[in-house]
Short mmCIF file of C-alpha atoms in Angstrom, two decimals:
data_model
loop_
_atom_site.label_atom_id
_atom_site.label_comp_id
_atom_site.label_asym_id
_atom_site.label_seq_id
_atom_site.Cartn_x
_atom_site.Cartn_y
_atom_site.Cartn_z
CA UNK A 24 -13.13 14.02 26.50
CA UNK A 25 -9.66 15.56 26.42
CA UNK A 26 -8.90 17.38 23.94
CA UNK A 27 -5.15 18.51 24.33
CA UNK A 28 -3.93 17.28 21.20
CA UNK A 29 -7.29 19.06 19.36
CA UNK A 30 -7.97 15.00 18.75
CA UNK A 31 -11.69 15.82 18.90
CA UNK A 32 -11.29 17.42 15.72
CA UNK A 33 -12.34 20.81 16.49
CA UNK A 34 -10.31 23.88 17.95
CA UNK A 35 -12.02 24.18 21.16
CA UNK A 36 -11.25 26.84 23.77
CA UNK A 37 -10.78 24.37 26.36
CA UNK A 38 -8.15 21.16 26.51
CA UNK A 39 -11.54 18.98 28.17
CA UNK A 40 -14.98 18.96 26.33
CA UNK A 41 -17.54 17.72 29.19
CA UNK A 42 -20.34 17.43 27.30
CA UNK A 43 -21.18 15.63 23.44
CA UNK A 44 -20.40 18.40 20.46
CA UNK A 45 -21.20 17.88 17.07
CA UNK A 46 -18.01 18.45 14.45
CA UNK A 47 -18.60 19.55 10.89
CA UNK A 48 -16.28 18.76 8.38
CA UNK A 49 -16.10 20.55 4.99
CA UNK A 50 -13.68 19.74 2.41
CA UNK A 51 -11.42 22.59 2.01
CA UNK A 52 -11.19 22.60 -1.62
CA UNK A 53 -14.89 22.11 -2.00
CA UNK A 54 -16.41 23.54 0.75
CA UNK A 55 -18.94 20.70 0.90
CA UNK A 56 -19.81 18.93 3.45
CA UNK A 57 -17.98 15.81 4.90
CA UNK A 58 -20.29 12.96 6.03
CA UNK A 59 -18.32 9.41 7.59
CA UNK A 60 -19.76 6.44 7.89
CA UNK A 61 -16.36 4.91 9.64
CA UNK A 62 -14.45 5.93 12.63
CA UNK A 63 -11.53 4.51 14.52
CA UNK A 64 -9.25 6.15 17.56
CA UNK A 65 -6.33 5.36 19.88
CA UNK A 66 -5.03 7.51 21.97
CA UNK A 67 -5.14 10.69 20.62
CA UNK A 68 -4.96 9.90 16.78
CA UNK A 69 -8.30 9.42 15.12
CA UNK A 70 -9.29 8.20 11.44
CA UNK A 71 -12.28 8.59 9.68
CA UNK A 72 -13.46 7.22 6.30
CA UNK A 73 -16.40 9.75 4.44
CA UNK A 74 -19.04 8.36 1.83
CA UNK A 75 -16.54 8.82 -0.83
CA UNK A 76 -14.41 6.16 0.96
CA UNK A 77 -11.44 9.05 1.24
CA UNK A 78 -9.53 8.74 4.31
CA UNK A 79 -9.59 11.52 7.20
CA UNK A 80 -7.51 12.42 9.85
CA UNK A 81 -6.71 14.66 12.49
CA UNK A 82 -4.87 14.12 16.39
CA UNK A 83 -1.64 14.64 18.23
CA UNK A 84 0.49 12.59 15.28
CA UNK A 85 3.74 12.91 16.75
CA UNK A 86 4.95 10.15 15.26
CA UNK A 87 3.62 11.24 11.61
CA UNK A 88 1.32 7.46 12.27
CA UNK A 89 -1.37 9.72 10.44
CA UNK A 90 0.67 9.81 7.28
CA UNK A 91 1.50 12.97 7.63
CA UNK A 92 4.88 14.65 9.11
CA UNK A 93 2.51 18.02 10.27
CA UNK A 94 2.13 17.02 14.36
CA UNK A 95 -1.48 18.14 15.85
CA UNK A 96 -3.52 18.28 13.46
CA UNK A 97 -6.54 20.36 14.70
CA UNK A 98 -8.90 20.15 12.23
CA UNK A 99 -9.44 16.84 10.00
CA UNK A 100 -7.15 16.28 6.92
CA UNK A 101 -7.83 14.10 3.64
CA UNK A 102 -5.55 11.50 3.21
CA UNK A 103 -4.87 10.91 -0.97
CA UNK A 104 -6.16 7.31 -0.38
CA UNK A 105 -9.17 5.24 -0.66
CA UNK A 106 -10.08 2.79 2.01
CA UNK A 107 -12.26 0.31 2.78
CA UNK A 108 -10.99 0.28 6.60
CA UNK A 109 -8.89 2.06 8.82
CA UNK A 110 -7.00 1.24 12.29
CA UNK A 111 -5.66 3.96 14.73
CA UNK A 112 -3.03 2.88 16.94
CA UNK A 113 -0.64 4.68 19.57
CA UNK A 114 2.35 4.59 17.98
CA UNK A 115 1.45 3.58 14.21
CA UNK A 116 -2.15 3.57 12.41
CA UNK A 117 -3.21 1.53 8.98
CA UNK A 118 -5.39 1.97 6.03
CA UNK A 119 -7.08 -1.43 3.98
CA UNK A 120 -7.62 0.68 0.84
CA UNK A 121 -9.93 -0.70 -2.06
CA UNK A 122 -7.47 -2.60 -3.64
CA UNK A 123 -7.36 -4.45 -0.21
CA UNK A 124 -3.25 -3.46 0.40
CA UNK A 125 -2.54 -2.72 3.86
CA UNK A 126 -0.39 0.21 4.39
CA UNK A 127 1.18 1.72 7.72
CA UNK A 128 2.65 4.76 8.68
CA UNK A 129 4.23 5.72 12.28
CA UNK A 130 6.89 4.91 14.40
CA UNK A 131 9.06 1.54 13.35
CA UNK A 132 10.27 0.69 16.76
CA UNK A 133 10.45 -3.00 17.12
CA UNK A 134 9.07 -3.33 13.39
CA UNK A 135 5.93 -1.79 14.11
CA UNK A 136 5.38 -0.58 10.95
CA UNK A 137 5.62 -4.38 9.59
CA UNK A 138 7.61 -3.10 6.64
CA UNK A 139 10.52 -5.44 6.67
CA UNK A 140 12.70 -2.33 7.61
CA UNK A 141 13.05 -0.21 11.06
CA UNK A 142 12.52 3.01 9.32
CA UNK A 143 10.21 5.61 10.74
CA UNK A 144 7.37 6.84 8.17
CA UNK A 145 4.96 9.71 8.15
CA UNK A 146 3.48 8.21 4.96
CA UNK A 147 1.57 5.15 4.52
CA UNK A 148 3.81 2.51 2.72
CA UNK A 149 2.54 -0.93 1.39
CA UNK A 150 2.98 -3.81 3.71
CA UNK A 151 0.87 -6.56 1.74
CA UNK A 152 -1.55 -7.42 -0.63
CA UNK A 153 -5.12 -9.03 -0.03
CA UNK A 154 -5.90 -8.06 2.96
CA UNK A 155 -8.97 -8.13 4.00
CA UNK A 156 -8.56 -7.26 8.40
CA UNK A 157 -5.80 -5.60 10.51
CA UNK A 158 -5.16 -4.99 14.00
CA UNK A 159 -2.34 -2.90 15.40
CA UNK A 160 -1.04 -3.33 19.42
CA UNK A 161 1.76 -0.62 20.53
CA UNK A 162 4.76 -1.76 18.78
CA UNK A 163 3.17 -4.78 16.94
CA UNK A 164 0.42 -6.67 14.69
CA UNK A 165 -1.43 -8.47 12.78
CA UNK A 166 -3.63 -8.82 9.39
CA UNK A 167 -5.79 -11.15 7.68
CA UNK A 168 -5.21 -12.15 4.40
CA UNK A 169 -7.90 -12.87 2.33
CA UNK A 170 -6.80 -16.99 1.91
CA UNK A 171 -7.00 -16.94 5.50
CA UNK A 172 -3.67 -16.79 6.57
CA UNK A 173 -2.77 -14.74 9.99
CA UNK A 174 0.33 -12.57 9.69
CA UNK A 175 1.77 -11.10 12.52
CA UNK A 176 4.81 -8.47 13.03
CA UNK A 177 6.77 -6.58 15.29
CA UNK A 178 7.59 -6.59 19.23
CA UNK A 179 7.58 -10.56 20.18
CA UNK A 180 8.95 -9.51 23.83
CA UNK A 181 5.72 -11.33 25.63
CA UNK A 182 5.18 -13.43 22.32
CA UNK A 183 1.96 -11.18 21.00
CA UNK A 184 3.20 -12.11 17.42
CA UNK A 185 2.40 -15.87 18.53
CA UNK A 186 5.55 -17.53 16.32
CA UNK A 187 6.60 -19.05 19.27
CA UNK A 188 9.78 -17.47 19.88
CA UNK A 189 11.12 -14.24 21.50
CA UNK A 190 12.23 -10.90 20.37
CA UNK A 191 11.33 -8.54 17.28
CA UNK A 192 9.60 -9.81 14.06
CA UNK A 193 10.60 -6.61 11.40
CA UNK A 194 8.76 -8.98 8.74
CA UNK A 195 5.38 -10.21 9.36
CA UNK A 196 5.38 -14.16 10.02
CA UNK A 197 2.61 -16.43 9.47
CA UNK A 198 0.95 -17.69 12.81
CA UNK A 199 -2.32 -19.56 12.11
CA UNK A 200 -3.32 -20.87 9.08
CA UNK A 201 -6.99 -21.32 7.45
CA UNK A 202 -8.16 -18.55 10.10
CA UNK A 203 -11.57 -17.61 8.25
CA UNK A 204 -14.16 -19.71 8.98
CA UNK A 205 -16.78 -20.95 5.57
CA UNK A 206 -20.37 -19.97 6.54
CA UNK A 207 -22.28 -22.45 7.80
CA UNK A 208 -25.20 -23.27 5.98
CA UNK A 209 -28.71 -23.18 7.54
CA UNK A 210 -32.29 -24.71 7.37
CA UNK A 211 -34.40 -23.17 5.08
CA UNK A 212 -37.66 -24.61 6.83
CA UNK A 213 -38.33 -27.57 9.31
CA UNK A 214 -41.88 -29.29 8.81
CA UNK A 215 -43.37 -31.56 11.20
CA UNK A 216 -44.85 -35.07 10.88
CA UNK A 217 -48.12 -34.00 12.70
CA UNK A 218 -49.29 -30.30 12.88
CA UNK A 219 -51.77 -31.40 15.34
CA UNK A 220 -51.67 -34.22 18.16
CA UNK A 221 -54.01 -35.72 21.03
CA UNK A 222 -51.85 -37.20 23.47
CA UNK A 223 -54.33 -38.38 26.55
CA UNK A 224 -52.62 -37.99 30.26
CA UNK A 225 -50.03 -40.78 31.13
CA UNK A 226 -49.72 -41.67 27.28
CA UNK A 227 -47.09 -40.73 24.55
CA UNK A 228 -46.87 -40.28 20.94
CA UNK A 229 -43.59 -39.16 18.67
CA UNK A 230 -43.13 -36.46 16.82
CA UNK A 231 -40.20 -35.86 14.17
CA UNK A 232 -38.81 -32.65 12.38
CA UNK A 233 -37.80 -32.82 8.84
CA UNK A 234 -35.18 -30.07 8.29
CA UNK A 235 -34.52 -28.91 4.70
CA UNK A 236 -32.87 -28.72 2.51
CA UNK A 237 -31.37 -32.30 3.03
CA UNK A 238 -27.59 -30.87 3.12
CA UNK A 239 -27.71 -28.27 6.03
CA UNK A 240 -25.33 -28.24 8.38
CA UNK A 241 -27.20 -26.86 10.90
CA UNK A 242 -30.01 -29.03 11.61
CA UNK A 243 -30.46 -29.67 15.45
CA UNK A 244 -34.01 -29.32 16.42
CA UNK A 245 -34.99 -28.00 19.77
CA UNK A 246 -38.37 -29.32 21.28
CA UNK A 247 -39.95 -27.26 24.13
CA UNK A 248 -43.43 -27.10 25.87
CA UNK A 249 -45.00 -23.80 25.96
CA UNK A 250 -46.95 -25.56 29.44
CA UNK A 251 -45.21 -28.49 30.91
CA UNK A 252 -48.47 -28.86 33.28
CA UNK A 253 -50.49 -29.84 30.52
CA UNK A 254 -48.01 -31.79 28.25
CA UNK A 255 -44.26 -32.69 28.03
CA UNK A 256 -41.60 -33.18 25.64
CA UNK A 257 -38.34 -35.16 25.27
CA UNK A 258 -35.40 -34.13 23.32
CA UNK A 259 -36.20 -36.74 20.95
CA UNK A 260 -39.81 -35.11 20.31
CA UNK A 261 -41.67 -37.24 22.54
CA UNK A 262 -44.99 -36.03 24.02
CA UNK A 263 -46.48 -37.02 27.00
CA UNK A 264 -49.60 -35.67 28.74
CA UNK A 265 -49.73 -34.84 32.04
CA UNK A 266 -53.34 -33.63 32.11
CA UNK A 267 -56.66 -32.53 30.13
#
C-alpha cells in the first residue's frame, strides 16, 4: 500500500509497495529478532505488540499519537510499556497495558485524548484504571471498564459519545451501564427417551430430549428429519411416518 509516511515499516525506495513484503524487526539494543503476535493501524500510524508484550511503533506521527514527539518514524520503535492491547487512531492512538490502565497520546482537540485536559501529548498519559477494551474515532472515544461500565469522551458534535447532549466531553462520561454480557451456560449432553423407534406410515409416537445439567440456560432442542419422505418430525419431537 502507500507508503509515504514509511508506515509500512520499512524504508522502501518507492512511496507505493504493489505487492506483499515481509518486514523484519530486530531490537536495536539486542539485535534479536522481533516477532508480534498483535497489530493495529489507522491511517498511517501503526502499533504492534511482540511476544514480550512490549509495544512497537512506527508511521507518519505528526501528532506525536505514537508517544513519541520524533514525526515519521521509518523503522519500528519500542515503546517503554507493556500492553495487553493497542488501538491506532488518526489523530490519537492507546495502549491497555498489563495493569489494564488505558493511556493515550496524540492530538487533544475536542478532548480526544480523554484526559480531562485539552493538552496535546506525544507521550502516553493515564486516562483510567481497569480497563479491559478501547476504541478511538477521530476526535473521540470510548473504553470498557472491567465492571462493565461504557465510558465515552471527546467530540459530541453528532452525539458519538452517546450522553445525550451536544458539544465536547474533555472527561469521559458514562453512557451504558452493565455493558458485558455473563456467559451463558450450555448443555453438557442431551439424551433421548428412545434411541431407537418404529413408527408405521400414518401413525405417531413422541419423543423427548433431556438436556443436562438441569440448570442450563441454553436448552432449546431442535428436531429435524434427515428424510422427510420416509418420516417426519414436529417441533415438539413428534414422529410420524410417511412410508416403509
Amino acid at each position: 500500500g502507500a507508503n509515504g509516511s514509511r508506515q509500512l515499516g520499512k524504508d522502501f525506495d518507492t512511496a507505493v509497495v504493489t505487492f506483499p513484503r515481509e518486514i523484519e524487526i530486530t531490537d536495536a539494543k539486542t539485535d534479536e529478532p522481533v516477532f508480534l503476535k498483535e497489530i493495529d493501524a489507522a491511517g498511517a500510524n501503526v502499533m504492534a505488540i511482540d511476544d514480550g508484550d512490549r509495544v512497537w511503533v512506527w508511521g507518519t506521527n505528526l501528532s506525536g499519537q505514537l508517544g513519541t514527539a520524533t514525526a515519521r518514524l521509518k523503522t519500528p520503535q519500542k515503546i517503554a510499556c507493556l500492553a495487553n492491547s493497542v488501538e491506532a487512531g488518526l489523530y490519537s492512538c492507546a495502549i491497555i497495558d498489563t495493569n489494564e490502565r488505558l493511556l493515550t497520546s496524540g492530538s487533544n482537540k475536542n478532548g480526544a485524548l480523554g484526559t480531562d485536559d485539552r493538552k496535546d501529548r506525544s507521550e502516553f498519559a493515564l486516562v483510567a484504571s481497569s480497563v479491559v477494551a478501547v476504541e478511538l474515532g477521530d476526535y473521540f472515544g470510548g473504553y470498557l471498564r472491567d465492571d462493565g461500565a461504557l465510558l465515552c469522551w471527546g467530540d459530541n458534535t453528532y452525539g458519538q459519545v452517546g450522553t445525550g447532549t451536544g458539544g465536547v466531553s474533555v472527561k469521559a462520561e458514562t453512557t451504558v451501564t452493565g455493558a458485558l454480557c455473563d456467559p451463558l451456560s450450555g448443555p453438557e449432553s442431551v439424551k433421548l427417551s428412545k434411541e431407537q423407534l418404529v413408527v408405521k406410515p400414518g401413525n405417531t409416537a413422541k419423543l423427548t430430549a433431556e438436556v443436562k445439567p438441569a440448570d442450563a440456560e441454553i436448552k432449546t432442542v431442535m428436531w429435524t428429519s434427515s428424510d422427510t419422505s420416509v418420516a417426519t418430525v414436529s417441533a415438539d419431537g413428534t414422529v410420524k411416518g410417511i412410508k416403509k
